[in-house]
mmCIF file of C-alpha atoms in Angstrom:
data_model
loop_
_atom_site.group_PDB
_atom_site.id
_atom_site.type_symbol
_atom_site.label_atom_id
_atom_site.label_comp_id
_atom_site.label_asym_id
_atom_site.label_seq_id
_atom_site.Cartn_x
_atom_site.Cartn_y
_atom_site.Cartn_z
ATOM 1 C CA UNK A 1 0.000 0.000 0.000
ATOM 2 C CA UNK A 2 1.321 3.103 -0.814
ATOM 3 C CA UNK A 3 -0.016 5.145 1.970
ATOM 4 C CA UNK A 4 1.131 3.366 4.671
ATOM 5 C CA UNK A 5 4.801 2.249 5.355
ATOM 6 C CA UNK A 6 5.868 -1.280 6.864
ATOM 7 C CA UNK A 7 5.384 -0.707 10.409
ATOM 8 C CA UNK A 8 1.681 0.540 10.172
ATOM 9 C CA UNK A 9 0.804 -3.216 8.262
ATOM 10 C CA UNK A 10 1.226 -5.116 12.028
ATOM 11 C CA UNK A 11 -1.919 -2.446 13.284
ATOM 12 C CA UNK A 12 -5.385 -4.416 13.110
ATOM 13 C CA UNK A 13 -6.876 -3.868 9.557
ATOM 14 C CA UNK A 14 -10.700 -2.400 9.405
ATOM 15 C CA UNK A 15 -13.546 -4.428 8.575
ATOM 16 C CA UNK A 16 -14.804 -4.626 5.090
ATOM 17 C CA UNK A 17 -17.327 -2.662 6.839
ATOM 18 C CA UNK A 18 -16.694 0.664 8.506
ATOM 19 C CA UNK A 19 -17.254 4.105 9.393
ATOM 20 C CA UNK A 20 -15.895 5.837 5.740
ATOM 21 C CA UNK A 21 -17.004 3.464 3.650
ATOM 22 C CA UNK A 22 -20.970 3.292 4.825
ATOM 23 C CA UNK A 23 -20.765 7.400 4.382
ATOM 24 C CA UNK A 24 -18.335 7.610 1.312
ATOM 25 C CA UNK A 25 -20.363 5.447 -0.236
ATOM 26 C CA UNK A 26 -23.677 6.680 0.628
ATOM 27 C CA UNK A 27 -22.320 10.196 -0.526
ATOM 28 C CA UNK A 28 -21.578 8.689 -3.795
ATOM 29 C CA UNK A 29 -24.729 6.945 -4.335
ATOM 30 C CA UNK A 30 -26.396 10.640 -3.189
ATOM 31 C CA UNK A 31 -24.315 12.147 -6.114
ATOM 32 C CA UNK A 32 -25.156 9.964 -8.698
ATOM 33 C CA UNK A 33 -28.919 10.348 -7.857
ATOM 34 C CA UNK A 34 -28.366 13.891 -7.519
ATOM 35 C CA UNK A 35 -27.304 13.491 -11.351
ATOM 36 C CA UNK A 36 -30.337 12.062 -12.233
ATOM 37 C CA UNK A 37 -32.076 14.384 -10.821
ATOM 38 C CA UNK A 38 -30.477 17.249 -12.072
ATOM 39 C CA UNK A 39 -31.199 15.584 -15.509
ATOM 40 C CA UNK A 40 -34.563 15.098 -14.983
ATOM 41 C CA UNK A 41 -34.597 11.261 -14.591
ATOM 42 C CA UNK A 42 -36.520 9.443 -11.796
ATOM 43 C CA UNK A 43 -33.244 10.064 -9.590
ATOM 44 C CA UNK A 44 -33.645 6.254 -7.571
ATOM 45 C CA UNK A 45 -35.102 4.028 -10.992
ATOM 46 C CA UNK A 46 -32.250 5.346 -13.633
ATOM 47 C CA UNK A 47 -28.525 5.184 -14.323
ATOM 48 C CA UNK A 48 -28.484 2.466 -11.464
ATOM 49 C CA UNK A 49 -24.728 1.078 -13.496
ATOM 50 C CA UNK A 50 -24.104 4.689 -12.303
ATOM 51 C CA UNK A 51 -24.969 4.410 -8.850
ATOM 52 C CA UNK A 52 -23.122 0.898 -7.974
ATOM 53 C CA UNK A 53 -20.131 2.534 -9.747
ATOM 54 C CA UNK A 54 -20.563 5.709 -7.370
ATOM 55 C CA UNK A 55 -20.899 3.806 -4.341
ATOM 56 C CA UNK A 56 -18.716 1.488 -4.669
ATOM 57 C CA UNK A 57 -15.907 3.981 -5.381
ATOM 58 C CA UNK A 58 -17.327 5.497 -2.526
ATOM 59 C CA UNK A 59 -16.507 2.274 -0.414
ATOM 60 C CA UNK A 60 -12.998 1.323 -1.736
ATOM 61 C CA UNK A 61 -11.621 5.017 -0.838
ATOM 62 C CA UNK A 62 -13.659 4.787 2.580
ATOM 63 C CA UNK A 63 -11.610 1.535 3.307
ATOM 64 C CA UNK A 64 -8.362 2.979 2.245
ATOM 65 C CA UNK A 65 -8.753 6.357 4.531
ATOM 66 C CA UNK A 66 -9.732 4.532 7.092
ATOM 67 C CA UNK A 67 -6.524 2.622 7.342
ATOM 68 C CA UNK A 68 -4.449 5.726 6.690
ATOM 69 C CA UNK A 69 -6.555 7.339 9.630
ATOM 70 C CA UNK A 70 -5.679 4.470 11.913
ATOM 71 C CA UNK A 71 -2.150 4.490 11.063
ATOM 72 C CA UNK A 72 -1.548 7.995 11.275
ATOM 73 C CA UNK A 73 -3.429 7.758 14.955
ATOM 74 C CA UNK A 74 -1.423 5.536 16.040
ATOM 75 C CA UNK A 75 1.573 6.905 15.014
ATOM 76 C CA UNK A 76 0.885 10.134 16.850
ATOM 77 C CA UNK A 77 0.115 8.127 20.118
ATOM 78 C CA UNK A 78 3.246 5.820 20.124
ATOM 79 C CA UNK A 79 5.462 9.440 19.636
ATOM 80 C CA UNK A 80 3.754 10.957 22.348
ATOM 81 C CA UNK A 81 3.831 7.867 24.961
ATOM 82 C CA UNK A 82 7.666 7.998 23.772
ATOM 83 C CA UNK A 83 8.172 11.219 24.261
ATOM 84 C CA UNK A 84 6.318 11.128 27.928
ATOM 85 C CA UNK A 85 8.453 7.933 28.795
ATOM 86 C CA UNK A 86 11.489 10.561 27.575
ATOM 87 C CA UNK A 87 10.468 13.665 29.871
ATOM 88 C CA UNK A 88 8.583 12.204 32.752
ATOM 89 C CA UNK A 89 9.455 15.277 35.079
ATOM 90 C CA UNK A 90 6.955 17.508 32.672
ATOM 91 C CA UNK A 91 4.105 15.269 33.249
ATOM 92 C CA UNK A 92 3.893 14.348 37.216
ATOM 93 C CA UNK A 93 0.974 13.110 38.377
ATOM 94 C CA UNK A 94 -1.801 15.171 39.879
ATOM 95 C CA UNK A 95 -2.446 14.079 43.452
ATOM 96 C CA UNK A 96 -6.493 13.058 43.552
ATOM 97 C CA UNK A 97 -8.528 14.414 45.676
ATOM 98 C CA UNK A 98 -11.786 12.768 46.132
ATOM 99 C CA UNK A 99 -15.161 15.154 46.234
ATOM 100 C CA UNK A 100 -15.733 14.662 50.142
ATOM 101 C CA UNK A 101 -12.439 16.782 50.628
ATOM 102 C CA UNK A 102 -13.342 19.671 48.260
ATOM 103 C CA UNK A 103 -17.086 20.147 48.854
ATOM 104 C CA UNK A 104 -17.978 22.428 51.927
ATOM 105 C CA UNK A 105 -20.167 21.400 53.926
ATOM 106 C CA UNK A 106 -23.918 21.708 53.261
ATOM 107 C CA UNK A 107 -26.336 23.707 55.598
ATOM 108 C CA UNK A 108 -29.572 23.491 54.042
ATOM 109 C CA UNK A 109 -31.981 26.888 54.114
ATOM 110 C CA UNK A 110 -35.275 25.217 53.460
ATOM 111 C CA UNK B 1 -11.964 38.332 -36.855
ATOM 112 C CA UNK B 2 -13.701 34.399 -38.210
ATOM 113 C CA UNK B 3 -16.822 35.799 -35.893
ATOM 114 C CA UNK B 4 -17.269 39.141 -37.601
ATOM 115 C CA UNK B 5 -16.988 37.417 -41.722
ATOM 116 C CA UNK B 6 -19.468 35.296 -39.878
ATOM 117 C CA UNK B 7 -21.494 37.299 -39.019
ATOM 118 C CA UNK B 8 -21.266 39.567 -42.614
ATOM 119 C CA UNK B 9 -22.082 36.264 -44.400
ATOM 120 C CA UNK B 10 -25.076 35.358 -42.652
ATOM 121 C CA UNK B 11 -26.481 39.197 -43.289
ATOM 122 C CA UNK B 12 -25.088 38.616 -46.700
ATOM 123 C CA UNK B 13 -27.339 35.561 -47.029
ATOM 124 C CA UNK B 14 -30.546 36.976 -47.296
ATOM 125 C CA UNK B 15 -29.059 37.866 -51.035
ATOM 126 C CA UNK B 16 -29.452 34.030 -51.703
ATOM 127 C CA UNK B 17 -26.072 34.716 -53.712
ATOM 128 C CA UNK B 18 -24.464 32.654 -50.815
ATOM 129 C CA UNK B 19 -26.855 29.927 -50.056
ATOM 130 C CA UNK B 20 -24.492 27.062 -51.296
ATOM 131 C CA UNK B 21 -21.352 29.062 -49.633
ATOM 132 C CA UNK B 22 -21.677 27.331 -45.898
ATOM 133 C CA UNK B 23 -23.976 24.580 -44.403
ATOM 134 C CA UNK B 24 -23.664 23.424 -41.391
ATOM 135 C CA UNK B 25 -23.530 19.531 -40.556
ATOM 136 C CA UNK B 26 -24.700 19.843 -36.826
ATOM 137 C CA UNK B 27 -27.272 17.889 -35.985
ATOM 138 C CA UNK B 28 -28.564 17.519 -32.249
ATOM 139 C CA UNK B 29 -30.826 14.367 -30.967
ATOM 140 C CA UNK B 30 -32.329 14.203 -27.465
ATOM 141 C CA UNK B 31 -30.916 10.759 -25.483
ATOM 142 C CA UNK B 32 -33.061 7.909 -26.267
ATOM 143 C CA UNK B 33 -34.140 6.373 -22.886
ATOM 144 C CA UNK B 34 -35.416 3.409 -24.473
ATOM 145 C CA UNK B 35 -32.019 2.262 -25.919
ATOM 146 C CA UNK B 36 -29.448 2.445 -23.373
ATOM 147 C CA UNK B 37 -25.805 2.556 -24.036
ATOM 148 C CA UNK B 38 -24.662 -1.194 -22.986
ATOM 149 C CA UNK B 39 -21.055 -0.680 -23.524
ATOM 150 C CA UNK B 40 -21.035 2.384 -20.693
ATOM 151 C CA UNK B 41 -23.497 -0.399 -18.234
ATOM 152 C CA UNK B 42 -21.054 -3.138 -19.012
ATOM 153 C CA UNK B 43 -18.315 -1.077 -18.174
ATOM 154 C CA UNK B 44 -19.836 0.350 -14.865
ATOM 155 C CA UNK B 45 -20.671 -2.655 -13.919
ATOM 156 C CA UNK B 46 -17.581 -4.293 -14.563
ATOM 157 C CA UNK B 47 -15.330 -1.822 -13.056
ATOM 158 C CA UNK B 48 -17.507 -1.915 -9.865
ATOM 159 C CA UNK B 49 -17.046 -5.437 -9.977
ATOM 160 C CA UNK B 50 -13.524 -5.607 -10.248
ATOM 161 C CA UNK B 51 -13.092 -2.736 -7.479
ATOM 162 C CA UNK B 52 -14.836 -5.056 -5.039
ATOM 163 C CA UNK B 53 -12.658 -7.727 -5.905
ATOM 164 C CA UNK B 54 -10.255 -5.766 -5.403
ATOM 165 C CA UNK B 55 -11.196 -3.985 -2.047
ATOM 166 C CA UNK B 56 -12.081 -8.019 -0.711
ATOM 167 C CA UNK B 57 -8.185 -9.232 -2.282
ATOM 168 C CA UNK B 58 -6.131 -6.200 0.074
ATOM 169 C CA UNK B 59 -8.481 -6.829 3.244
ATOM 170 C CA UNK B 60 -7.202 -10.735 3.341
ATOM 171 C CA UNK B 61 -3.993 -9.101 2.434
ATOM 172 C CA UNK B 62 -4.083 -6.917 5.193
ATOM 173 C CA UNK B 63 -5.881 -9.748 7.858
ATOM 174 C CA UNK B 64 -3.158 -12.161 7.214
ATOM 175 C CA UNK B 65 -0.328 -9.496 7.216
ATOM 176 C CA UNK B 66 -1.820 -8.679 10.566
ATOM 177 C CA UNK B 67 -1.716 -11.877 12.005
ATOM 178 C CA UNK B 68 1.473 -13.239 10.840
ATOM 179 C CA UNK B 69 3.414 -9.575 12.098
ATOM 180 C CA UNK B 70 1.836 -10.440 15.491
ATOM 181 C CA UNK B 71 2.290 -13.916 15.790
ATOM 182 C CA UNK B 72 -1.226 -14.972 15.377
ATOM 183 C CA UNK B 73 -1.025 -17.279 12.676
#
């Protein structure tokens, strides 16, 4: 693949089925309605070669960005648990508190 | 410069002296619904086709890459 380099191919692939390509391909099917309609066709009855070929263009690129977008997430989180391993002094942990030490105490006016 | 002889010849051509002197060969045809262009089908359909096959070949690609780079399989 020529988006993503040899270390992002051990990441878990997506499912045939996933968030870009239902909408990528729904937007494509939309557009080649929208073409019918345009032309004054009955938008959902005509051109339906045109409508398969939409959405399914719509699908492949879905698939393809949404590996790219789950490589280039997880690239940014392995730099920045590296770079928090690297610098732990600029990240020290907050002491907790738990709410029955912050609240004040309640005097009801009723 | 073309637009403005144009345009003289077709005032011109009231004369009938320049009748045979241009003719156009345009001719215009609204789509015919009821004979649809098969070739343009076949090759939507086909290319859809072959982009699913396609989009089905890199996901087992990209499963069994998975799985062998982490041991799995």
């Amino acid at each position: 693949m020529g988006l993503i380099p040899e270390e992002g191919k051990s990441l878990p692939p997506p499912g045939i089925v996933n968030r870009y390509s239902v909408w990528l391909s729904g937007a494509g099917w939309l557009t080649a309605m929208l073409h019918n309609a345009m032309a004054r066709r009955p938008p959902l009855k005509s051109g339906v070669h045109r409508q398969v070929l939409f959405a399914t263009i719509g699908w492949f690129i879905g698939y393809h960005l949404v590996k790219f977008e789950n490589y280039a997430y997880a690239k940014r989180d392995r730099d920045m648990n590296e770079y928090m391993k690297l610098h732990p002094e600029r990240f020290p942990v907050k002491e907790k508190k738990t709410f029955a030490e912050i609240v004040e105490p309640f005097y009801p006016v009723r | 410069m073309l637009f403005l002889l144009s345009k003289i010849k077709s005032s011109i051509k009231n004369l009938k002296i320049f009748s045979a002197g241009s003719r156009s060969a345009f001719t215009s045809t609204r789509t015919d619904h009821t004979h649809p262009n098969w070739l343009s089908v076949a090759l939507a359909f086909g290319t859809s086709a072959f982009l699913w096959a396609l989009l089905f070949k890199q996901h087992s690609t990209d499963v069994h890459e998975y799985r062998v780079r982490n041991g799995l399989q």
